[in-house]
């Protein structure tokens, strides 16, 4: 099977869906000739023209509102939000309009749009361009939230999102755009709400989102050298969340760590840990541990930024303590 980058996988998914469905279009800042600052959309404007790859002024609330209206009236917009940090500018359009349209219209209207954006620190982009804000939208009923961990997931989840009749937010990790993975040339979709067991284990479950799946896999490699068998699971989507797969794993291993790049307080780690504690309590040998980003603005300094997010070594150290019966708590 061929290997392509996550950036190429996203580009392929968009091109395939735009060829398949003429009601789809892309809208956002620098999406046409520039192909976005990350060059993800390169070549699409040449194939589909400026009528379907629409450059906008710097005005996120405006083009997001336009996309919501377009979605309600028969098209399928794909909104490109340059940085996930800018999501604060479009919260009303996304959370009060798109997320609630179907409910408030009594099922008569839908808003089938996709918001593509990103997350992730350690890129030296400063506090206003390095946040991981997926927990904000996961809190809103009516929105679906996907977090691809590789090029394979990025393509399959995006194609599913574009065909969904609900608004979907996809968060891609900025540092993973050049990471390669095996991606089939034939068409495939990845259903929402179906987690992927990346590695089978028996001693502890490591649940990672987005780039933290790679962190979990690296931690599992470290632990394997010490005779500790770690199961690694990628939820793929946090809304809907595949509780069954996570609970089944934790019932088997009796221990779990949830790893996410969002801030630890009031975040995804807490939500998943809470569900496991509620629904697998009598199978646990220790409390479910959370490992998220520090509750601080993301520093620009490399020496400071690198220690704000979970690392394989840190995950392995905590897993080692859990398996040894040491009671540890999130810090």
mmCIF file of C-alpha atoms in Angstrom:
data_model
loop_
_atom_site.group_PDB
_atom_site.id
_atom_site.type_symbol
_atom_site.label_atom_id
_atom_site.label_comp_id
_atom_site.label_asym_id
_atom_site.label_seq_id
_atom_site.Cartn_x
_atom_site.Cartn_y
_atom_site.Cartn_z
ATOM 1 C CA UNK A 1 0.000 0.000 0.000
ATOM 2 C CA UNK A 2 1.257 3.518 -0.798
ATOM 3 C CA UNK A 3 2.302 6.017 1.891
ATOM 4 C CA UNK A 4 1.199 9.657 1.729
ATOM 5 C CA UNK A 5 1.323 12.579 4.133
ATOM 6 C CA UNK A 6 -1.599 13.727 6.233
ATOM 7 C CA UNK A 7 -1.646 16.922 4.154
ATOM 8 C CA UNK A 8 -1.950 14.896 0.931
ATOM 9 C CA UNK A 9 -4.668 12.734 2.467
ATOM 10 C CA UNK A 10 -6.776 15.782 3.328
ATOM 11 C CA UNK A 11 -6.242 17.192 -0.173
ATOM 12 C CA UNK A 12 -7.308 13.895 -1.757
ATOM 13 C CA UNK A 13 -10.418 13.638 0.396
ATOM 14 C CA UNK A 14 -11.510 17.156 -0.515
ATOM 15 C CA UNK A 15 -10.886 16.649 -4.229
ATOM 16 C CA UNK A 16 -12.724 13.317 -4.328
ATOM 17 C CA UNK A 17 -15.757 14.667 -2.502
ATOM 18 C CA UNK A 18 -15.889 17.841 -4.607
ATOM 19 C CA UNK A 19 -15.833 15.738 -7.787
ATOM 20 C CA UNK A 20 -18.543 13.476 -6.387
ATOM 21 C CA UNK A 21 -20.871 16.226 -5.124
ATOM 22 C CA UNK A 22 -21.125 19.555 -6.989
ATOM 23 C CA UNK A 23 -22.840 21.182 -3.978
ATOM 24 C CA UNK A 24 -19.628 21.077 -1.958
ATOM 25 C CA UNK A 25 -17.312 24.085 -1.800
ATOM 26 C CA UNK A 26 -14.388 25.318 0.286
ATOM 27 C CA UNK A 27 -14.357 28.736 1.925
ATOM 28 C CA UNK A 28 -11.775 30.469 4.097
ATOM 29 C CA UNK A 29 -8.730 32.686 4.220
ATOM 30 C CA UNK A 30 -5.889 31.952 1.762
ATOM 31 C CA UNK A 31 -7.526 28.732 0.530
ATOM 32 C CA UNK A 32 -7.255 29.390 -3.221
ATOM 33 C CA UNK A 33 -3.939 30.358 -4.820
ATOM 34 C CA UNK A 34 -2.067 30.182 -1.494
ATOM 35 C CA UNK A 35 -3.484 26.761 -0.651
ATOM 36 C CA UNK A 36 -3.515 27.762 3.061
ATOM 37 C CA UNK A 37 -0.329 28.573 5.017
ATOM 38 C CA UNK A 38 0.272 24.819 5.357
ATOM 39 C CA UNK A 39 -0.209 24.267 1.570
ATOM 40 C CA UNK A 40 -2.840 21.602 2.222
ATOM 41 C CA UNK A 41 -5.206 22.788 -0.508
ATOM 42 C CA UNK A 42 -2.618 23.253 -3.243
ATOM 43 C CA UNK A 43 -4.032 22.523 -6.701
ATOM 44 C CA UNK A 44 -7.704 22.543 -5.770
ATOM 45 C CA UNK A 45 -8.462 26.010 -7.109
ATOM 46 C CA UNK A 46 -6.908 25.055 -10.446
ATOM 47 C CA UNK A 47 -9.308 22.110 -10.751
ATOM 48 C CA UNK A 48 -12.478 23.565 -9.263
ATOM 49 C CA UNK A 49 -12.102 27.303 -9.817
ATOM 50 C CA UNK A 50 -12.653 30.280 -7.555
ATOM 51 C CA UNK A 51 -16.396 29.652 -7.473
ATOM 52 C CA UNK A 52 -15.866 26.524 -5.375
ATOM 53 C CA UNK A 53 -12.589 27.372 -3.637
ATOM 54 C CA UNK A 54 -13.488 30.744 -2.214
ATOM 55 C CA UNK A 55 -10.920 33.112 -0.728
ATOM 56 C CA UNK A 56 -12.355 35.435 1.906
ATOM 57 C CA UNK A 57 -11.219 38.583 3.656
ATOM 58 C CA UNK A 58 -9.906 38.295 7.204
ATOM 59 C CA UNK A 59 -13.358 38.051 8.722
ATOM 60 C CA UNK A 60 -14.045 34.710 10.378
ATOM 61 C CA UNK A 61 -17.526 35.572 11.749
ATOM 62 C CA UNK A 62 -18.622 36.673 8.278
ATOM 63 C CA UNK A 63 -17.544 33.670 6.248
ATOM 64 C CA UNK A 64 -18.681 31.251 8.949
ATOM 65 C CA UNK A 65 -22.117 32.862 8.947
ATOM 66 C CA UNK A 66 -22.181 32.657 5.155
ATOM 67 C CA UNK A 67 -21.345 28.954 5.349
ATOM 68 C CA UNK A 68 -24.118 28.256 7.862
ATOM 69 C CA UNK A 69 -26.670 29.956 5.617
ATOM 70 C CA UNK A 70 -25.370 28.113 2.559
ATOM 71 C CA UNK A 71 -25.607 24.793 4.399
ATOM 72 C CA UNK A 72 -29.207 25.496 5.378
ATOM 73 C CA UNK A 73 -30.142 26.203 1.757
ATOM 74 C CA UNK A 74 -28.831 23.158 -0.071
ATOM 75 C CA UNK A 75 -25.030 23.160 -0.248
ATOM 76 C CA UNK A 76 -22.268 21.472 1.743
ATOM 77 C CA UNK A 77 -19.661 24.062 2.750
ATOM 78 C CA UNK A 78 -16.216 23.045 3.968
ATOM 79 C CA UNK A 79 -14.919 25.897 6.095
ATOM 80 C CA UNK A 80 -11.161 26.248 6.485
ATOM 81 C CA UNK A 81 -10.301 27.982 9.762
ATOM 82 C CA UNK A 82 -6.618 28.829 9.509
ATOM 83 C CA UNK A 83 -5.836 28.229 13.195
ATOM 84 C CA UNK A 84 -7.978 26.515 15.792
ATOM 85 C CA UNK A 85 -7.324 29.452 18.104
ATOM 86 C CA UNK A 86 -9.615 31.563 15.900
ATOM 87 C CA UNK A 87 -12.610 29.433 16.843
ATOM 88 C CA UNK A 88 -13.566 31.982 19.497
ATOM 89 C CA UNK A 89 -14.480 34.354 16.658
ATOM 90 C CA UNK A 90 -17.100 31.991 15.209
ATOM 91 C CA UNK A 91 -18.664 30.459 18.304
ATOM 92 C CA UNK A 92 -22.075 32.083 17.809
ATOM 93 C CA UNK A 93 -22.366 30.988 14.176
ATOM 94 C CA UNK A 94 -21.154 27.475 14.963
ATOM 95 C CA UNK A 95 -22.698 26.779 18.362
ATOM 96 C CA UNK A 96 -25.869 28.898 18.399
ATOM 97 C CA UNK A 97 -26.800 28.586 14.726
ATOM 98 C CA UNK A 98 -25.338 25.529 12.982
ATOM 99 C CA UNK A 99 -25.547 23.223 16.010
ATOM 100 C CA UNK A 100 -29.162 24.126 16.788
ATOM 101 C CA UNK A 101 -30.736 24.569 13.339
ATOM 102 C CA UNK A 102 -32.057 21.017 12.991
ATOM 103 C CA UNK A 103 -33.554 21.001 16.500
ATOM 104 C CA UNK A 104 -35.083 24.474 16.408
ATOM 105 C CA UNK A 105 -36.644 23.892 12.984
ATOM 106 C CA UNK A 106 -38.362 20.742 14.178
ATOM 107 C CA UNK A 107 -36.225 18.665 11.836
ATOM 108 C CA UNK A 108 -37.165 20.666 8.738
ATOM 109 C CA UNK A 109 -33.700 22.162 8.229
ATOM 110 C CA UNK A 110 -30.178 20.789 8.382
ATOM 111 C CA UNK A 111 -26.766 22.448 8.381
ATOM 112 C CA UNK A 112 -24.432 19.919 6.724
ATOM 113 C CA UNK A 113 -21.151 21.776 6.963
ATOM 114 C CA UNK A 114 -17.611 20.804 7.911
ATOM 115 C CA UNK A 115 -15.274 23.049 9.859
ATOM 116 C CA UNK A 116 -11.652 22.031 9.276
ATOM 117 C CA UNK A 117 -9.165 23.491 11.701
ATOM 118 C CA UNK A 118 -6.145 22.485 13.749
ATOM 119 C CA UNK A 119 -4.637 22.114 17.190
ATOM 120 C CA UNK A 120 -1.292 21.418 18.781
ATOM 121 C CA UNK A 121 1.664 23.030 20.511
ATOM 122 C CA UNK A 122 5.470 22.650 20.248
ATOM 123 C CA UNK A 123 5.539 24.553 16.939
ATOM 124 C CA UNK A 124 6.907 27.793 18.502
ATOM 125 C CA UNK A 125 3.806 29.708 17.442
ATOM 126 C CA UNK A 126 3.061 31.439 20.735
ATOM 127 C CA UNK A 127 0.043 31.393 23.022
ATOM 128 C CA UNK A 128 -2.470 32.617 20.412
ATOM 129 C CA UNK A 129 -1.632 30.051 17.705
ATOM 130 C CA UNK A 130 -0.886 26.890 19.712
ATOM 131 C CA UNK A 131 -4.045 25.984 21.604
ATOM 132 C CA UNK A 132 -6.009 22.734 21.458
ATOM 133 C CA UNK A 133 -9.622 23.795 21.862
ATOM 134 C CA UNK A 134 -11.602 20.731 20.823
ATOM 135 C CA UNK A 135 -13.217 20.391 24.251
ATOM 136 C CA UNK A 136 -15.045 23.681 23.698
ATOM 137 C CA UNK A 137 -17.092 22.407 20.771
ATOM 138 C CA UNK A 138 -17.396 18.864 22.111
ATOM 139 C CA UNK A 139 -19.492 20.431 24.892
ATOM 140 C CA UNK A 140 -22.146 21.629 22.422
ATOM 141 C CA UNK A 141 -25.025 19.262 21.539
ATOM 142 C CA UNK A 142 -25.601 19.152 17.799
ATOM 143 C CA UNK A 143 -21.924 19.152 16.786
ATOM 144 C CA UNK A 144 -19.796 16.136 15.918
ATOM 145 C CA UNK A 145 -16.057 16.296 16.600
ATOM 146 C CA UNK A 146 -13.367 14.211 14.878
ATOM 147 C CA UNK A 147 -9.644 14.061 15.699
ATOM 148 C CA UNK A 148 -7.561 12.144 13.129
ATOM 149 C CA UNK A 149 -4.317 10.606 14.348
ATOM 150 C CA UNK A 150 -2.771 9.794 10.961
ATOM 151 C CA UNK A 151 -3.173 10.309 7.229
ATOM 152 C CA UNK A 152 -5.404 7.220 7.056
ATOM 153 C CA UNK A 153 -7.813 8.595 9.642
ATOM 154 C CA UNK A 154 -7.641 12.099 8.195
ATOM 155 C CA UNK A 155 -8.915 11.008 4.790
ATOM 156 C CA UNK A 156 -11.529 8.545 5.966
ATOM 157 C CA UNK A 157 -12.977 10.786 8.666
ATOM 158 C CA UNK A 158 -13.069 13.863 6.428
ATOM 159 C CA UNK A 159 -14.984 12.047 3.685
ATOM 160 C CA UNK A 160 -17.471 10.810 6.284
ATOM 161 C CA UNK A 161 -17.804 14.332 7.695
ATOM 162 C CA UNK A 162 -18.547 15.887 4.300
ATOM 163 C CA UNK A 163 -21.368 13.394 3.705
ATOM 164 C CA UNK A 164 -22.856 13.844 7.177
ATOM 165 C CA UNK A 165 -26.031 15.909 7.465
ATOM 166 C CA UNK A 166 -24.866 17.405 10.762
ATOM 167 C CA UNK A 167 -22.211 20.064 11.365
ATOM 168 C CA UNK A 168 -18.848 18.404 11.982
ATOM 169 C CA UNK A 169 -15.657 19.946 13.375
ATOM 170 C CA UNK A 170 -12.378 18.236 12.465
ATOM 171 C CA UNK A 171 -9.199 19.090 14.356
ATOM 172 C CA UNK A 172 -5.904 18.179 12.658
ATOM 173 C CA UNK A 173 -2.591 18.440 14.483
ATOM 174 C CA UNK A 174 -0.377 21.072 12.841
ATOM 175 C CA UNK A 175 2.800 19.084 13.464
ATOM 176 C CA UNK A 176 1.429 15.988 11.730
ATOM 177 C CA UNK A 177 0.794 17.437 8.258
ATOM 178 C CA UNK A 178 4.015 15.926 6.884
ATOM 179 C CA UNK A 179 3.693 12.611 8.741
ATOM 180 C CA UNK A 180 3.204 9.666 6.381
ATOM 181 C CA UNK A 181 0.945 6.645 6.747
ATOM 182 C CA UNK A 182 -0.442 3.898 4.535
ATOM 183 C CA UNK A 183 -3.567 5.082 2.724
ATOM 184 C CA UNK A 184 -5.493 2.945 0.196
ATOM 185 C CA UNK A 185 -5.934 4.306 -3.302
ATOM 186 C CA UNK A 186 -9.481 2.966 -3.432
ATOM 187 C CA UNK A 187 -12.275 4.841 -1.711
ATOM 188 C CA UNK A 188 -12.998 4.211 1.964
ATOM 189 C CA UNK A 189 -14.891 5.893 4.777
ATOM 190 C CA UNK A 190 -14.294 5.707 8.526
ATOM 191 C CA UNK A 191 -17.552 5.695 10.500
ATOM 192 C CA UNK A 192 -17.923 8.092 13.405
ATOM 193 C CA UNK A 193 -18.110 6.628 16.895
ATOM 194 C CA UNK A 194 -15.888 3.624 16.172
ATOM 195 C CA UNK A 195 -12.574 3.596 18.030
ATOM 196 C CA UNK A 196 -9.452 1.900 16.712
ATOM 197 C CA UNK A 197 -7.445 -0.464 18.908
ATOM 198 C CA UNK A 198 -3.974 0.373 17.653
ATOM 199 C CA UNK A 199 -2.162 -2.097 19.870
ATOM 200 C CA UNK A 200 -3.474 -4.992 21.949
ATOM 201 C CA UNK A 201 -2.279 -5.263 25.547
ATOM 202 C CA UNK A 202 -3.209 -6.749 28.900
ATOM 203 C CA UNK A 203 -1.754 -4.644 31.724
ATOM 204 C CA UNK A 204 -2.920 -1.077 31.094
ATOM 205 C CA UNK A 205 -5.012 0.876 28.569
ATOM 206 C CA UNK A 206 -3.583 4.039 27.009
ATOM 207 C CA UNK A 207 -6.249 6.191 25.336
ATOM 208 C CA UNK A 208 -4.834 8.981 23.169
ATOM 209 C CA UNK A 209 -6.434 11.579 20.918
ATOM 210 C CA UNK A 210 -4.929 13.047 17.734
ATOM 211 C CA UNK A 211 -1.112 13.274 18.026
ATOM 212 C CA UNK A 212 -1.303 11.814 21.527
ATOM 213 C CA UNK A 213 -1.974 8.445 19.880
ATOM 214 C CA UNK A 214 1.647 8.545 18.708
ATOM 215 C CA UNK A 215 2.720 9.493 22.227
ATOM 216 C CA UNK A 216 0.767 6.536 23.622
ATOM 217 C CA UNK A 217 2.293 4.146 21.081
ATOM 218 C CA UNK A 218 5.810 5.359 21.902
ATOM 219 C CA UNK A 219 5.072 4.936 25.611
ATOM 220 C CA UNK A 220 3.833 1.405 24.932
ATOM 221 C CA UNK A 221 7.136 0.625 23.212
ATOM 222 C CA UNK A 222 9.033 1.813 26.303
ATOM 223 C CA UNK A 223 6.827 -0.227 28.609
ATOM 224 C CA UNK A 224 7.167 -3.361 26.465
ATOM 225 C CA UNK A 225 10.904 -3.374 27.147
ATOM 226 C CA UNK A 226 10.051 -3.632 30.843
ATOM 227 C CA UNK A 227 7.534 -6.437 30.409
ATOM 228 C CA UNK A 228 4.435 -4.223 30.700
ATOM 229 C CA UNK A 229 1.814 -4.843 28.031
ATOM 230 C CA UNK A 230 -0.067 -1.665 27.111
ATOM 231 C CA UNK A 231 -3.202 -1.520 24.972
ATOM 232 C CA UNK A 232 -3.399 1.651 22.853
ATOM 233 C CA UNK A 233 -6.736 3.014 21.646
ATOM 234 C CA UNK A 234 -7.518 5.894 19.293
ATOM 235 C CA UNK A 235 -11.133 7.083 19.785
ATOM 236 C CA UNK A 236 -11.001 8.831 16.374
ATOM 237 C CA UNK A 237 -14.088 10.866 17.259
ATOM 238 C CA UNK A 238 -14.831 12.354 20.660
ATOM 239 C CA UNK A 239 -18.413 13.147 19.632
ATOM 240 C CA UNK A 240 -19.753 10.540 19.205
ATOM 241 C CA UNK A 241 -17.481 8.616 21.582
ATOM 242 C CA UNK A 242 -17.099 4.846 21.320
ATOM 243 C CA UNK A 243 -17.593 4.083 25.006
ATOM 244 C CA UNK A 244 -18.033 0.372 24.449
ATOM 245 C CA UNK A 245 -14.529 -0.201 23.078
ATOM 246 C CA UNK A 246 -12.920 1.886 25.818
ATOM 247 C CA UNK A 247 -14.879 0.196 28.607
ATOM 248 C CA UNK A 248 -14.199 -3.283 27.219
ATOM 249 C CA UNK A 249 -10.470 -2.565 27.203
ATOM 250 C CA UNK A 250 -10.406 -1.167 30.725
ATOM 251 C CA UNK A 251 -12.385 -4.117 32.059
ATOM 252 C CA UNK A 252 -9.612 -6.309 30.630
ATOM 253 C CA UNK A 253 -6.584 -4.330 31.802
ATOM 254 C CA UNK A 254 -7.989 -2.805 35.040
ATOM 255 C CA UNK A 255 -5.917 0.368 34.570
ATOM 256 C CA UNK A 256 -6.065 3.320 32.194
ATOM 257 C CA UNK A 257 -4.447 6.619 31.289
ATOM 258 C CA UNK A 258 -6.229 9.158 29.066
ATOM 259 C CA UNK A 259 -3.868 11.416 27.090
ATOM 260 C CA UNK A 260 -4.937 14.601 25.312
ATOM 261 C CA UNK A 261 -3.223 17.815 24.215
ATOM 262 C CA UNK A 262 -6.017 20.068 25.436
ATOM 263 C CA UNK A 263 -5.681 21.736 28.820
ATOM 264 C CA UNK A 264 -6.227 19.169 31.537
ATOM 265 C CA UNK A 265 -8.829 21.018 33.596
ATOM 266 C CA UNK A 266 -12.437 20.650 32.366
ATOM 267 C CA UNK A 267 -11.251 18.835 29.261
ATOM 268 C CA UNK A 268 -11.486 15.623 27.250
ATOM 269 C CA UNK A 269 -9.298 13.663 29.676
ATOM 270 C CA UNK A 270 -11.733 14.378 32.487
ATOM 271 C CA UNK A 271 -14.789 13.405 30.431
ATOM 272 C CA UNK A 272 -13.383 10.072 29.270
ATOM 273 C CA UNK A 273 -11.936 9.265 32.705
ATOM 274 C CA UNK A 274 -15.288 10.016 34.321
ATOM 275 C CA UNK A 275 -17.165 7.681 31.989
ATOM 276 C CA UNK A 276 -14.681 4.893 32.655
ATOM 277 C CA UNK A 277 -14.891 5.413 36.405
ATOM 278 C CA UNK A 278 -18.684 5.333 36.244
ATOM 279 C CA UNK A 279 -19.084 2.347 33.938
ATOM 280 C CA UNK A 280 -16.079 0.163 34.741
ATOM 281 C CA UNK A 281 -15.552 1.050 38.413
ATOM 282 C CA UNK A 282 -15.604 -2.472 39.827
ATOM 283 C CA UNK A 283 -13.036 -3.627 37.278
ATOM 284 C CA UNK A 284 -10.473 -0.931 38.106
ATOM 285 C CA UNK A 285 -7.403 -1.603 40.234
ATOM 286 C CA UNK A 286 -6.584 2.114 40.325
ATOM 287 C CA UNK A 287 -8.296 5.407 39.449
ATOM 288 C CA UNK A 288 -8.170 6.352 35.773
ATOM 289 C CA UNK A 289 -5.312 8.815 35.323
ATOM 290 C CA UNK A 290 -5.589 11.968 33.191
ATOM 291 C CA UNK A 291 -2.655 13.490 31.312
ATOM 292 C CA UNK A 292 -3.406 16.722 29.470
ATOM 293 C CA UNK A 293 -1.585 19.936 28.695
ATOM 294 C CA UNK A 294 -0.605 22.196 31.588
ATOM 295 C CA UNK A 295 -3.191 24.784 32.550
ATOM 296 C CA UNK A 296 -1.043 27.656 31.312
ATOM 297 C CA UNK A 297 -0.910 29.791 28.153
ATOM 298 C CA UNK A 298 1.342 27.961 25.681
ATOM 299 C CA UNK A 299 4.834 29.501 26.005
ATOM 300 C CA UNK A 300 6.856 30.643 22.998
ATOM 301 C CA UNK A 301 10.129 29.538 24.608
ATOM 302 C CA UNK A 302 11.059 26.052 23.325
ATOM 303 C CA UNK A 303 12.392 25.001 26.716
ATOM 304 C CA UNK A 304 9.102 25.925 28.369
ATOM 305 C CA UNK A 305 6.716 24.899 25.579
ATOM 306 C CA UNK A 306 8.000 21.333 25.314
ATOM 307 C CA UNK A 307 7.158 20.515 28.934
ATOM 308 C CA UNK A 308 3.554 21.724 28.716
ATOM 309 C CA UNK A 309 2.280 18.683 26.802
ATOM 310 C CA UNK A 310 2.413 14.940 27.588
ATOM 311 C CA UNK A 311 5.468 12.991 26.421
ATOM 312 C CA UNK A 312 6.058 9.260 25.883
ATOM 313 C CA UNK A 313 8.477 9.218 28.808
ATOM 314 C CA UNK A 314 5.949 10.873 31.100
ATOM 315 C CA UNK A 315 3.163 8.509 30.073
ATOM 316 C CA UNK A 316 5.416 5.497 30.551
ATOM 317 C CA UNK A 317 6.502 6.693 34.000
ATOM 318 C CA UNK A 318 2.903 7.068 35.161
ATOM 319 C CA UNK A 319 1.893 3.738 33.637
ATOM 320 C CA UNK A 320 4.797 2.089 35.465
ATOM 321 C CA UNK A 321 3.536 3.480 38.785
ATOM 322 C CA UNK A 322 -0.049 2.403 38.130
ATOM 323 C CA UNK A 323 1.037 -1.127 37.275
ATOM 324 C CA UNK A 324 3.199 -1.262 40.411
ATOM 325 C CA UNK A 325 0.182 -0.384 42.556
ATOM 326 C CA UNK A 326 1.313 3.136 43.411
ATOM 327 C CA UNK A 327 -1.601 5.538 43.741
ATOM 328 C CA UNK A 328 -0.835 8.659 41.723
ATOM 329 C CA UNK A 329 -2.993 11.623 40.804
ATOM 330 C CA UNK A 330 -3.164 14.082 37.921
ATOM 331 C CA UNK A 331 -0.969 17.154 38.272
#
